[in-house]
Amino acid sequence: MSLTPGVFALTDLITAQLEELKKEVLTCRNCSLREGCQQVVFGEGYPGLLVIGEGPGADEDRLGRPFVGKAGQLLDKILAAGGFDRNKNAYIANVVKCRPPGNRVPTPAESLACLPHLHAQMRILQPKIVLLLGATALRSVLQSTEGITKARGKWQEREGVFYLPTYHPAALLRDPRRKIDVWADIQVLVKKYRELVDPAHYSPYC
Ligand code: URA
């Protein structure tokens, strides 16, 4: 159901299901990351596009929300360029819900332990299109051994869901030359989103 063109209603049922799942995830002790972080960062947003990052950093751990630090601000701009917004038509989640100490990359065991939560989020949100940010998301979600540089910008379909890997915004902060590739990926993303999800999807630039 659309509230206004391109705006997906986060129905009461989906809200209730996500709240129920969140309660469960808040008590999770599947790995030891919860011992070293301040709070669980469950995810937030609206059905439409699902965006998956790696794991919370210091800002996210402090505020309990995904992608709210520097990389998050850049992510919001990238999504906005494609007409996506976490307050409207994008849901932001991470592979691991608890901050790894010192922002290290989550271990494969930690990612595996947390993956059932992401799968449960996906069962509720039922995305047709998923944007994977960086190598950890690519490796954990698709069990891919391909590097992100090779995989980015190419669709991978699994059980009717289309996954598009791209660079993590933190990588763009380290090397802004990669922004041009991400821009190309966003254009590819918008095209598919119009095909599969919302033909009337509005994007300011593509
Ligand atoms: N990086 C991530 O992968 N996720 C966040 O939530 C923040 C930074």
Short mmCIF file of C-alpha atoms in Angstrom, two decimals, residues 83-172:
data_model
loop_
_atom_site.label_atom_id
_atom_site.label_comp_id
_atom_site.label_asym_id
_atom_site.label_seq_id
_atom_site.Cartn_x
_atom_site.Cartn_y
_atom_site.Cartn_z
CA GLY A 83 15.62 8.67 -4.14
CA PHE A 84 15.95 6.46 -1.05
CA ASP A 85 15.41 7.55 2.51
CA ARG A 86 15.36 5.61 5.79
CA ASN A 87 12.27 7.62 6.76
CA LYS A 88 10.40 6.59 3.66
CA ASN A 89 11.51 3.61 1.57
CA ALA A 90 14.79 2.14 2.87
CA TYR A 91 15.59 -0.09 5.83
CA ILE A 92 19.14 0.05 7.23
CA ALA A 93 20.58 -3.00 8.96
CA ASN A 94 23.95 -4.55 9.67
CA VAL A 95 25.46 -8.03 9.53
CA VAL A 96 26.28 -7.84 13.25
CA LYS A 97 24.07 -5.92 15.64
CA CYS A 98 26.72 -5.31 18.30
CA ARG A 99 29.84 -3.18 17.91
CA PRO A 100 33.03 -5.19 17.50
CA PRO A 101 35.74 -3.85 19.86
CA GLY A 102 37.76 -1.05 18.29
CA ASN A 103 35.60 -1.28 15.15
CA ARG A 104 37.42 -4.36 13.96
CA VAL A 105 35.84 -6.46 11.22
CA PRO A 106 33.48 -9.06 12.73
CA THR A 107 34.89 -12.57 12.64
CA PRO A 108 33.15 -15.13 10.40
CA ALA A 109 31.90 -16.84 13.59
CA GLU A 110 30.39 -13.58 14.90
CA SER A 111 28.75 -12.85 11.55
CA LEU A 112 27.37 -16.38 11.39
CA ALA A 113 26.03 -16.13 14.94
CA CYS A 114 24.19 -12.89 14.11
CA LEU A 115 22.93 -13.88 10.66
CA PRO A 116 19.65 -15.47 11.90
CA HIS A 117 18.61 -12.00 13.11
CA LEU A 118 19.20 -10.50 9.66
CA HIS A 119 17.34 -13.38 8.04
CA ALA A 120 14.42 -12.79 10.42
CA GLN A 121 14.42 -9.10 9.50
CA MET A 122 14.33 -10.10 5.84
CA ARG A 123 11.43 -12.49 6.39
CA ILE A 124 9.45 -9.61 7.88
CA LEU A 125 10.50 -6.90 5.41
CA GLN A 126 10.45 -9.16 2.32
CA PRO A 127 12.75 -6.96 0.22
CA LYS A 128 13.06 -7.65 -3.49
CA ILE A 129 16.24 -5.60 -3.68
CA VAL A 130 19.15 -5.52 -1.24
CA LEU A 131 22.16 -3.20 -1.34
CA LEU A 132 25.23 -4.79 0.24
CA LEU A 133 27.76 -2.32 1.60
CA GLY A 134 31.29 -3.66 1.52
CA ALA A 135 33.11 -6.95 1.74
CA THR A 136 31.71 -8.15 5.07
CA ALA A 137 28.10 -7.81 3.91
CA LEU A 138 28.96 -9.48 0.59
CA ARG A 139 30.80 -12.36 2.27
CA SER A 140 28.32 -12.93 5.08
CA VAL A 141 25.03 -12.51 3.26
CA LEU A 142 25.91 -14.24 -0.03
CA GLN A 143 28.71 -16.53 1.22
CA SER A 144 30.72 -15.00 -1.61
CA THR A 145 34.46 -15.43 -1.88
CA GLU A 146 34.69 -12.75 -4.57
CA GLY A 147 36.32 -9.45 -3.59
CA ILE A 148 34.12 -6.36 -3.39
CA THR A 149 36.04 -4.62 -6.19
CA LYS A 150 35.13 -7.41 -8.58
CA ALA A 151 31.61 -8.02 -7.31
CA ARG A 152 30.40 -4.43 -7.04
CA GLY A 153 27.80 -3.21 -9.48
CA LYS A 154 26.72 -6.71 -10.53
CA TRP A 155 23.41 -8.23 -9.49
CA GLN A 156 23.34 -11.57 -7.74
CA GLU A 157 19.97 -13.24 -7.47
CA ARG A 158 19.09 -15.65 -4.65
CA GLU A 159 15.60 -17.09 -4.27
CA GLY A 160 14.01 -14.21 -6.14
CA VAL A 161 15.85 -11.50 -4.17
CA PHE A 162 18.30 -9.29 -6.08
CA TYR A 163 21.48 -8.29 -4.27
CA LEU A 164 23.75 -5.49 -5.44
CA PRO A 165 27.17 -5.23 -3.78
CA THR A 166 28.86 -1.85 -3.66
CA TYR A 167 31.61 -0.17 -1.69
CA HIS A 168 31.03 0.60 1.98
CA PRO A 169 30.72 4.38 2.59
CA ALA A 170 33.66 4.17 5.03
CA ALA A 171 35.80 3.02 2.07
CA LEU A 172 34.66 6.14 0.18
#
